[in-house]
Coordinates of N, CA and C in Angstrom, one line a residue:
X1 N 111.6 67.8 117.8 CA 110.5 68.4 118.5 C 110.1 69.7 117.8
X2 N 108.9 69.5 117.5 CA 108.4 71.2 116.9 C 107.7 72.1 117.4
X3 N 108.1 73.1 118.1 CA 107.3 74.3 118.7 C 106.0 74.6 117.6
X4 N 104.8 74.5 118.6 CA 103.6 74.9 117.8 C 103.3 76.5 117.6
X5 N 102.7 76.7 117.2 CA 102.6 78.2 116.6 C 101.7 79.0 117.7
X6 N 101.0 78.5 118.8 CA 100.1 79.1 119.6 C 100.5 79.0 121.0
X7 N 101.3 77.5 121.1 CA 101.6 76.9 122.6 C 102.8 76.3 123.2
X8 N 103.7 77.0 123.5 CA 105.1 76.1 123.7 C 105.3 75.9 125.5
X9 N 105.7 74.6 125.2 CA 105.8 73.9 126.5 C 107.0 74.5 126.6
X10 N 107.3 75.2 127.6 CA 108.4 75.9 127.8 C 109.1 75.0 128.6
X11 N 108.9 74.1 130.0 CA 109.2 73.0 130.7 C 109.8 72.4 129.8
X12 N 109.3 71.9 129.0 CA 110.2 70.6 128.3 C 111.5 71.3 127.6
X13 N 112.1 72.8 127.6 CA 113.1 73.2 127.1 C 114.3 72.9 127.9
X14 N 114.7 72.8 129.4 CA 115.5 72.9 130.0 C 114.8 71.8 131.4
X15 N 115.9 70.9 132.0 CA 115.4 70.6 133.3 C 115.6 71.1 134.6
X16 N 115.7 72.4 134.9 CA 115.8 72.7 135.9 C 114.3 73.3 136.3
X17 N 113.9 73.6 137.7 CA 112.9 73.6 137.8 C 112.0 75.1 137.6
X18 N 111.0 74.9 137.6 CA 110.2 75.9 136.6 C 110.8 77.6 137.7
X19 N 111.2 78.3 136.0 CA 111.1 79.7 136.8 C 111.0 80.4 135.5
X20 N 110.1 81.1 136.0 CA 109.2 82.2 135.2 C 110.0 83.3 134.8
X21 N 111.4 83.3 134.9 CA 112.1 84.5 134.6 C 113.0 83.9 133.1
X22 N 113.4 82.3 133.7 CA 114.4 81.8 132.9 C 113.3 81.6 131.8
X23 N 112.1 81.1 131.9 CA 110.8 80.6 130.4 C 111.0 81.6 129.6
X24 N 110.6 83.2 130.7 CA 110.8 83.9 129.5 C 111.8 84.2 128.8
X25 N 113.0 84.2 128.9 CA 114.5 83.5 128.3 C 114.4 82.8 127.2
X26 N 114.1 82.2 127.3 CA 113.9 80.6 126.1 C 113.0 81.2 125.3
X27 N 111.9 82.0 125.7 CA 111.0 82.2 124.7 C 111.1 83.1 124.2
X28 N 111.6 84.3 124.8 CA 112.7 85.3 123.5 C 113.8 85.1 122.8
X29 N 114.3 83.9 122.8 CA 115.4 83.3 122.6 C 115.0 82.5 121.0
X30 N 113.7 82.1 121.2 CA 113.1 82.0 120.0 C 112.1 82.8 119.2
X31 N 112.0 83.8 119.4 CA 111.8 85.4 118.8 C 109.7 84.9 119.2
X32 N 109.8 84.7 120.6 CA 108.2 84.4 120.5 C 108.1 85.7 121.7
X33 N 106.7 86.3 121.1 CA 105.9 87.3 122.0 C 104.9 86.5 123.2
X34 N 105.2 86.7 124.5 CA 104.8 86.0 125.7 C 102.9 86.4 125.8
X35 N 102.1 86.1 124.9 CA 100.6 86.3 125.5 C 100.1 85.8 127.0
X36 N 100.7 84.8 127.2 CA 99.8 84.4 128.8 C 100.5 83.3 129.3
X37 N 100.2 82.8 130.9 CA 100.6 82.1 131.1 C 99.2 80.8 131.5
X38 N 100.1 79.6 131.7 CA 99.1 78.7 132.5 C 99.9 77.4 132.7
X39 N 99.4 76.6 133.9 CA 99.6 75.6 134.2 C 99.1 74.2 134.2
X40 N 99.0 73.2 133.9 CA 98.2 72.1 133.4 C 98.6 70.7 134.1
X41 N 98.5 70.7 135.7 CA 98.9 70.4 136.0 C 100.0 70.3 136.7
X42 N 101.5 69.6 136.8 CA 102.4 70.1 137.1 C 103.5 70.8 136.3
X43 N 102.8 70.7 134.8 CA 103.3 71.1 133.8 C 103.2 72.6 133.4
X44 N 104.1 73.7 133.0 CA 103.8 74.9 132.8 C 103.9 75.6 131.6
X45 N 103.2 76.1 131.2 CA 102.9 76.5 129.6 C 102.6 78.2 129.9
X46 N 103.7 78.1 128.2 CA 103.3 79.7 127.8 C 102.7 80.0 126.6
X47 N 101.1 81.1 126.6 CA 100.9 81.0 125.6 C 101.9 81.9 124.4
X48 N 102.2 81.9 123.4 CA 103.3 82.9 123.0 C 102.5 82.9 121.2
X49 N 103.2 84.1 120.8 CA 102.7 84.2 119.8 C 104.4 84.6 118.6
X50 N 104.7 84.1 117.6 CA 105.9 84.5 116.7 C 105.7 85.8 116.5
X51 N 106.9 86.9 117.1 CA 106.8 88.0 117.0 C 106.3 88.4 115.3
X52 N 106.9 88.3 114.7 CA 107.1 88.7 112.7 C 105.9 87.6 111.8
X53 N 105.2 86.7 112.8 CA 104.1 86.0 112.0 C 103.2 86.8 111.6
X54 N 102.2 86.2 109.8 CA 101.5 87.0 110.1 C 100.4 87.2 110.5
X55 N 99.6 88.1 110.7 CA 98.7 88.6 111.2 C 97.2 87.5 111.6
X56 N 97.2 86.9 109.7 CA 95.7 86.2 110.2 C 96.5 84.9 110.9
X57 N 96.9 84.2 110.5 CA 97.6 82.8 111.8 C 98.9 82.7 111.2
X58 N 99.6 81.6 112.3 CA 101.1 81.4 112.3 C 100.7 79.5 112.0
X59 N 101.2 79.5 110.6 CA 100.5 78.2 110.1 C 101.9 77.2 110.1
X60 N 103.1 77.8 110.5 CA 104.4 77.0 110.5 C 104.5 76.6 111.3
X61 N 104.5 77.9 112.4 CA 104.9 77.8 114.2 C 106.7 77.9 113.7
X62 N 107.4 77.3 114.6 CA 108.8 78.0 114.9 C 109.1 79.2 115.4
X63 N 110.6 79.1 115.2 CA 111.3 80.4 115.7 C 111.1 81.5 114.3
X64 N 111.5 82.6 115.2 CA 111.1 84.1 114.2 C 112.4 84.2 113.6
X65 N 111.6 84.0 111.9 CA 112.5 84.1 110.6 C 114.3 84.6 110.8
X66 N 114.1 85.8 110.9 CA 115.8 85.9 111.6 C 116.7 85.1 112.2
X67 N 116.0 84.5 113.0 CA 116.6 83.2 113.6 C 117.0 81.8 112.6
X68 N 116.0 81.4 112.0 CA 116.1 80.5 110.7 C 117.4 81.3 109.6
X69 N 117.3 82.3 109.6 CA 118.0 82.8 108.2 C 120.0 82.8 108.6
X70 N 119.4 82.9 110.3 CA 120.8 83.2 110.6 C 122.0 81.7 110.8
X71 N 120.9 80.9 110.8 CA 121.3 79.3 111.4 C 122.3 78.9 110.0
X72 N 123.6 78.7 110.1 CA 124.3 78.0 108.9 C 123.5 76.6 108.4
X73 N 123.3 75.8 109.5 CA 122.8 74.1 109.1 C 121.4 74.8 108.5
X74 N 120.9 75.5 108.8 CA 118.6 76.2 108.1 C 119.8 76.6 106.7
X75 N 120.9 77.8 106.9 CA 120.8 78.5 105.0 C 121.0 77.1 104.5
X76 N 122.4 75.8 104.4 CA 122.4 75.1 103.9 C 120.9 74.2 103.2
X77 N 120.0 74.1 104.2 CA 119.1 73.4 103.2 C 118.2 74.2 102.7
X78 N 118.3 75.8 103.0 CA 117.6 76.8 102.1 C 117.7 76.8 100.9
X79 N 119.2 76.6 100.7 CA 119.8 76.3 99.6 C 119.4 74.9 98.8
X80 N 119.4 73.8 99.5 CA 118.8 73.1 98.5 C 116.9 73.4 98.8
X81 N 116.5 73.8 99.1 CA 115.3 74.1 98.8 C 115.1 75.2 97.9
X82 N 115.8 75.7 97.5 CA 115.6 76.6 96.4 C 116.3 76.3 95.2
X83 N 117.0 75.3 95.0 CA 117.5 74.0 93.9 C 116.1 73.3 93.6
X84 N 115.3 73.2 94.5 CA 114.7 72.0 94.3 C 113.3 72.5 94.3
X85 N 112.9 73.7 94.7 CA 111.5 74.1 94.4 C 111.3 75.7 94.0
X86 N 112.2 76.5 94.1 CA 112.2 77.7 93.6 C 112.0 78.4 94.4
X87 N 111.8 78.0 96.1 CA 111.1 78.9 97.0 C 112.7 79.0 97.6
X88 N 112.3 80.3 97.7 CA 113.7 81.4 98.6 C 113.8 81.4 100.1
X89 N 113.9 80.5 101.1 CA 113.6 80.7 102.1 C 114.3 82.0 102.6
X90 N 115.6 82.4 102.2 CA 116.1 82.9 102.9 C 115.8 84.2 102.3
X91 N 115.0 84.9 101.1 CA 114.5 86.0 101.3 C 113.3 86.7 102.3
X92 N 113.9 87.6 102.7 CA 112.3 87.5 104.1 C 111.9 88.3 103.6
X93 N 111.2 89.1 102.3 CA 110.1 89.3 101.5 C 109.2 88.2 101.3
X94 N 110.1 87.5 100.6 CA 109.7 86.3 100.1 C 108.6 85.5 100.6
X95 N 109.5 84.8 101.7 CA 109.2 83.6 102.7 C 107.7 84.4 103.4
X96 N 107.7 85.7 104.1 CA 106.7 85.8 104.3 C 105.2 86.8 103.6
X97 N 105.7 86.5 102.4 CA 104.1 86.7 101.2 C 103.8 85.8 101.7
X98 N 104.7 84.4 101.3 CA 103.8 83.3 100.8 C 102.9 83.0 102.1
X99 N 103.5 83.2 103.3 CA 103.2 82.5 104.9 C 101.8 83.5 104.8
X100 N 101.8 84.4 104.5 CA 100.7 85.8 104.9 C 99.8 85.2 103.8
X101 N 100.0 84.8 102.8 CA 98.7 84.3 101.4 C 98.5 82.9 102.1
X102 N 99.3 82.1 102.1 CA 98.8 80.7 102.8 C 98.2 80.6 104.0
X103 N 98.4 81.8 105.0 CA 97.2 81.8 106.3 C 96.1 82.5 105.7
X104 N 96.2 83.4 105.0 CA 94.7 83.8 104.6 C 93.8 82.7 104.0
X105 N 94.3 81.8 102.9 CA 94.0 80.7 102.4 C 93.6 79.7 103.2
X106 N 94.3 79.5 104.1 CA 93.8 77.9 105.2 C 92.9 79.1 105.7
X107 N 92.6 80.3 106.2 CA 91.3 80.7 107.3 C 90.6 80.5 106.6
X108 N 90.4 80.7 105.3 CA 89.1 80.6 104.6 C 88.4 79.3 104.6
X109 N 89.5 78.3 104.1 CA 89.3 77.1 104.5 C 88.4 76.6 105.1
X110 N 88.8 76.9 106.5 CA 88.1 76.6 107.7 C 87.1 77.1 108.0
X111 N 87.0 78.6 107.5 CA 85.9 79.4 108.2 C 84.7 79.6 108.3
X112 N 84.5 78.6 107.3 CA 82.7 78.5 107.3 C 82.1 76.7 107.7
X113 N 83.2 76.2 108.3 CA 82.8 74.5 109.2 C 82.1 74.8 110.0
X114 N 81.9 75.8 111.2 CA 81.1 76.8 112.3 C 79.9 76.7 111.3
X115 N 79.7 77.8 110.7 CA 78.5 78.4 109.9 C 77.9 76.9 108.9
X116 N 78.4 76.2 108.4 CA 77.7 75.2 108.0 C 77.1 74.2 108.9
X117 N 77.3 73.7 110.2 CA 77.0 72.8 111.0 C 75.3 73.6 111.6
X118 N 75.8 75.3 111.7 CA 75.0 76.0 112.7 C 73.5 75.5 111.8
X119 N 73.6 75.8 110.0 CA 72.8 76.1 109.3 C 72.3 75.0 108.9
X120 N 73.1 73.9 108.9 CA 72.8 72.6 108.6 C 71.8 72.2 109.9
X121 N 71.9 72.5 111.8 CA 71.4 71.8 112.4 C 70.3 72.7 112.6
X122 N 70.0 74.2 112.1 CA 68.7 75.1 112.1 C 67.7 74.4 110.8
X123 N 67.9 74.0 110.0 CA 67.3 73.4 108.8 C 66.8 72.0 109.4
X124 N 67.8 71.1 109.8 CA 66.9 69.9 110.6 C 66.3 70.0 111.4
X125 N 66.4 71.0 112.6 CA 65.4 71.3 113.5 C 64.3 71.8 113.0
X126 N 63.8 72.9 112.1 CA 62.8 73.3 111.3 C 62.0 72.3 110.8
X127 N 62.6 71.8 109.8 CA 61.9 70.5 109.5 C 61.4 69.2 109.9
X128 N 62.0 69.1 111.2 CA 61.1 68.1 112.3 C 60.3 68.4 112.8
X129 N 60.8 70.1 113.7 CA 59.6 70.5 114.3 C 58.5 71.0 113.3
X130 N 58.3 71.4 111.7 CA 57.9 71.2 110.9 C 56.6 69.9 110.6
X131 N 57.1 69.0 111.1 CA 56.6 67.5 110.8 C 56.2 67.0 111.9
X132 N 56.5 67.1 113.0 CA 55.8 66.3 113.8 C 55.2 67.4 115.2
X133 N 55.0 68.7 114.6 CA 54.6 69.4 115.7 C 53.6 70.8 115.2
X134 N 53.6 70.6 114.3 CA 52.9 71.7 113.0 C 51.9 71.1 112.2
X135 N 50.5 70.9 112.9 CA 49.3 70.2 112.6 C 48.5 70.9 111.3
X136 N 49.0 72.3 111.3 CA 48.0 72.7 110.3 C 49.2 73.5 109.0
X137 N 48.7 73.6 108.3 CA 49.2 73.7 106.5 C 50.0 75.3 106.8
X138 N 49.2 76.1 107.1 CA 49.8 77.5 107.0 C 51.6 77.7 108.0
X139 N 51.1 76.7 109.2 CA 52.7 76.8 110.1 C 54.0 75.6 109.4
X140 N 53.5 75.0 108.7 CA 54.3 74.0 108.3 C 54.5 74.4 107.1
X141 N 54.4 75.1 105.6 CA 54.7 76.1 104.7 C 55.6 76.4 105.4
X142 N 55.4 77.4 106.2 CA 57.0 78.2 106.1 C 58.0 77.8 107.1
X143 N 58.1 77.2 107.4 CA 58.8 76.5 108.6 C 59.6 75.7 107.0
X144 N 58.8 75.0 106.4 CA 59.9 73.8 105.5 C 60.4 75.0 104.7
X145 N 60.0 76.2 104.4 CA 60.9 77.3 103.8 C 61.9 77.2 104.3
X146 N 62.0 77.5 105.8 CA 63.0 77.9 106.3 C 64.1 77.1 106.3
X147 N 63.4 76.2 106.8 CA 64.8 74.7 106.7 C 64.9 74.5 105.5
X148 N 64.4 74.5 104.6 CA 65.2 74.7 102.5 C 66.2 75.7 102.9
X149 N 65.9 76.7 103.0 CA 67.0 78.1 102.8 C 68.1 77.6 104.0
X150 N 68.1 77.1 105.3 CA 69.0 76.6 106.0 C 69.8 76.0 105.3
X151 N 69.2 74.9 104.6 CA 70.0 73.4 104.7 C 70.9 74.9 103.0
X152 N 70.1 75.0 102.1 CA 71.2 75.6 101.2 C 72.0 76.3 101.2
X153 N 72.1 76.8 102.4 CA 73.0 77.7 103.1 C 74.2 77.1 103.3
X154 N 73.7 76.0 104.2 CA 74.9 75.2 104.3 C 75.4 74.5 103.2
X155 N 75.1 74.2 102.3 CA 75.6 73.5 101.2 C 76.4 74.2 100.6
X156 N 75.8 75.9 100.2 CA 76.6 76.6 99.6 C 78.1 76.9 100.5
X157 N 78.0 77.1 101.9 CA 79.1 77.2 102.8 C 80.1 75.8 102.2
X158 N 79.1 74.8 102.7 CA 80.5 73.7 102.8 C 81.5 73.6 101.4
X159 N 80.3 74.0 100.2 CA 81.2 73.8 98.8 C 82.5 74.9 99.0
X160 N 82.0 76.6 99.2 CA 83.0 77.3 99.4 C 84.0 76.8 99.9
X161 N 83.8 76.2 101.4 CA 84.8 75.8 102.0 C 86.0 74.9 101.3
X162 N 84.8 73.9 100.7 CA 85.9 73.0 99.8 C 86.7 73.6 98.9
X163 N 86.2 74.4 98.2 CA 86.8 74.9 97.4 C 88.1 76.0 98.0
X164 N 87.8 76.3 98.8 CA 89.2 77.1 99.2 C 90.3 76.4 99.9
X165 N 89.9 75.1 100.5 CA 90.9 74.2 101.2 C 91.7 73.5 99.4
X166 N 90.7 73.2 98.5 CA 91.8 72.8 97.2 C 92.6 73.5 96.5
X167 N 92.3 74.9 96.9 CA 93.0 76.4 96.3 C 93.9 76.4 96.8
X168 N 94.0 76.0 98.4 CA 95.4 76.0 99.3 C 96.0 75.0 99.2
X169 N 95.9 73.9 98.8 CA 96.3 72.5 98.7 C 97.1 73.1 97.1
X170 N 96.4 73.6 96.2 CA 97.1 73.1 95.0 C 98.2 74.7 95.1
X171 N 97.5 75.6 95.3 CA 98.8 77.0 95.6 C 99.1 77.6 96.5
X172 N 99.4 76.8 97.3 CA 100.1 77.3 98.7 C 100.8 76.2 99.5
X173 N 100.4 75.3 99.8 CA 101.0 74.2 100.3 C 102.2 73.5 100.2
X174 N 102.8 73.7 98.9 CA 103.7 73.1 98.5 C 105.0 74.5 99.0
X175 N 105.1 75.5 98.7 CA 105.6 76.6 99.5 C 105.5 76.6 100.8
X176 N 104.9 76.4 101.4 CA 104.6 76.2 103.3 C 105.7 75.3 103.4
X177 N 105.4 73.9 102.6 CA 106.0 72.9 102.8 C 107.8 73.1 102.7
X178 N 108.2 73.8 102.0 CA 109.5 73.9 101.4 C 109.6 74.7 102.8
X179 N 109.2 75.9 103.2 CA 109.8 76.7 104.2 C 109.6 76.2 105.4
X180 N 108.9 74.6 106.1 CA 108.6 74.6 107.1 C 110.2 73.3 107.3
X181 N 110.5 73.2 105.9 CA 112.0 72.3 106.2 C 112.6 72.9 106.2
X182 N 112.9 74.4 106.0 CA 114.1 74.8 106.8 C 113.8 75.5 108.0
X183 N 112.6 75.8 108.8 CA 112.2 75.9 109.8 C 112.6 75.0 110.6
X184 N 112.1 73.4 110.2 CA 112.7 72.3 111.4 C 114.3 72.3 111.5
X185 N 114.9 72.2 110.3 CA 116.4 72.6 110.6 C 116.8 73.6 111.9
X186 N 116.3 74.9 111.3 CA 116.3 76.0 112.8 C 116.0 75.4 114.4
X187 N 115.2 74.9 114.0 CA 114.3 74.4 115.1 C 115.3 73.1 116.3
X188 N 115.8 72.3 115.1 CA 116.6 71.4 115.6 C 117.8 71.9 116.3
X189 N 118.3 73.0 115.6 CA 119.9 73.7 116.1 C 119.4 74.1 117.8
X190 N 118.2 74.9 117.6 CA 118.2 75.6 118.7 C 117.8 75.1 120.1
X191 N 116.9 74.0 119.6 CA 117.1 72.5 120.6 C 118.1 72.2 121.0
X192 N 119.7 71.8 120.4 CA 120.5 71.7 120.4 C 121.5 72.3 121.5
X193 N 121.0 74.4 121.4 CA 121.9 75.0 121.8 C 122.5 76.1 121.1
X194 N 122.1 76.0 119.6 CA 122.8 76.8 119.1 C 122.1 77.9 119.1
X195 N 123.1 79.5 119.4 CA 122.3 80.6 119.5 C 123.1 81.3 118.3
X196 N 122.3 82.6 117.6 CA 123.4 83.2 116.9 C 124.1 84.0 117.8
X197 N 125.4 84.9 117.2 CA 125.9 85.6 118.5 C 125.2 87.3 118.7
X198 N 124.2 87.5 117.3 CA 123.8 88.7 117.9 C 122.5 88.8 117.2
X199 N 120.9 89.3 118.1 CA 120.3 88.5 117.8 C 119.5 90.2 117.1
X200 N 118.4 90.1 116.1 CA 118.2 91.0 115.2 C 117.2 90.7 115.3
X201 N 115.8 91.9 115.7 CA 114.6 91.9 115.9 C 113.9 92.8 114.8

């Protein structure tokens, strides 16, 4: 089971029945900051955020690094993940550059899908209402202006976009990937039960 980076079903940690004192237990227990609560039914959710994530998003999710570094079963395969790909999980300089460059990397990604759809669907609107409602030459000029400069807007958006989603694919991903396997390790112990005996914020 993998705690997501924005929303942990806190219910599904323990079966006894819901108490708002014990959630928040479990959820400092996995180094998460309590943003909000809500219910979804008969089901109760916390929003929480990883205290030490960074800033632009938490692109791993898990428990807070300390937690992972401290887990014997997480250093063991840190150790082979740093045999095997050169990434250090267990330096926390380290581990979180790369998390802090690879969220900045995926936001950019993403960040202009919004701004290309908006500019893409202002350019087709222009241009129809352009064409089937703009009878004379002077209102239909600049109207197809507008929808040219729309629609290249969007083009130029979507290319950026592509291009930053292959920048994170070819230098960052492969690091995410190495540290999100010893994350699940952590992840599994603490499902399990396992706490360290002294916990370091």
């Amino acid at each position: 089971m993998h705690v997501p980076a924005e929303d942990m079903r806190v219910a599904a940690l323990f079966n006894a029945s819901f108490d708002h004192e014990r959630a928040g237990q479990i959820a400092d227990s996995w180094g998460f900051e309590v943003l909000g609560t809500k219910k979804i039914g008969s089901r109760h959710y916390w929003n929480v955020r990883r205290t030490d994530a960074p800033p632009a998003a938490d692109i791993i999710g898990g428990p807070r690094r300390d937690l992972v570094r401290a887990n014997p079963k997480a250093q063991e395969e840190a150790r082979k993940v740093l045999q095997e790909t050169g990434v250090d999980v267990l330096d926390a300089d380290e581990c979180y550059r790369i998390e802090e460059q690879a969220s900045k990397w995926q936001a950019a990604a993403v960040s202009g899908a919004w701004n290309t759809s908006w500019l893409a669907a202002i350019g087709l609107f222009l241009a129809y209402w352009g064409i089937f409602f703009s009878a004379t030459l002077p209102v239909s000029i600049p109207l197809f202006v507008l929808a040219a400069a729309s629609l290249y807007g969007a083009t130029r958006s979507f290319i950026r976009r592509t291009r930053n989603k292959r920048e994170f694919t070819n230098k960052h991903l492969a690091n995410v990937e190495a540290i999100r396997r010893v994350v699940r390790v952590a992840e599994d112990e603490l499902l399990a039960g396992w706490r360290p005996s002294r916990l370091t914020k």
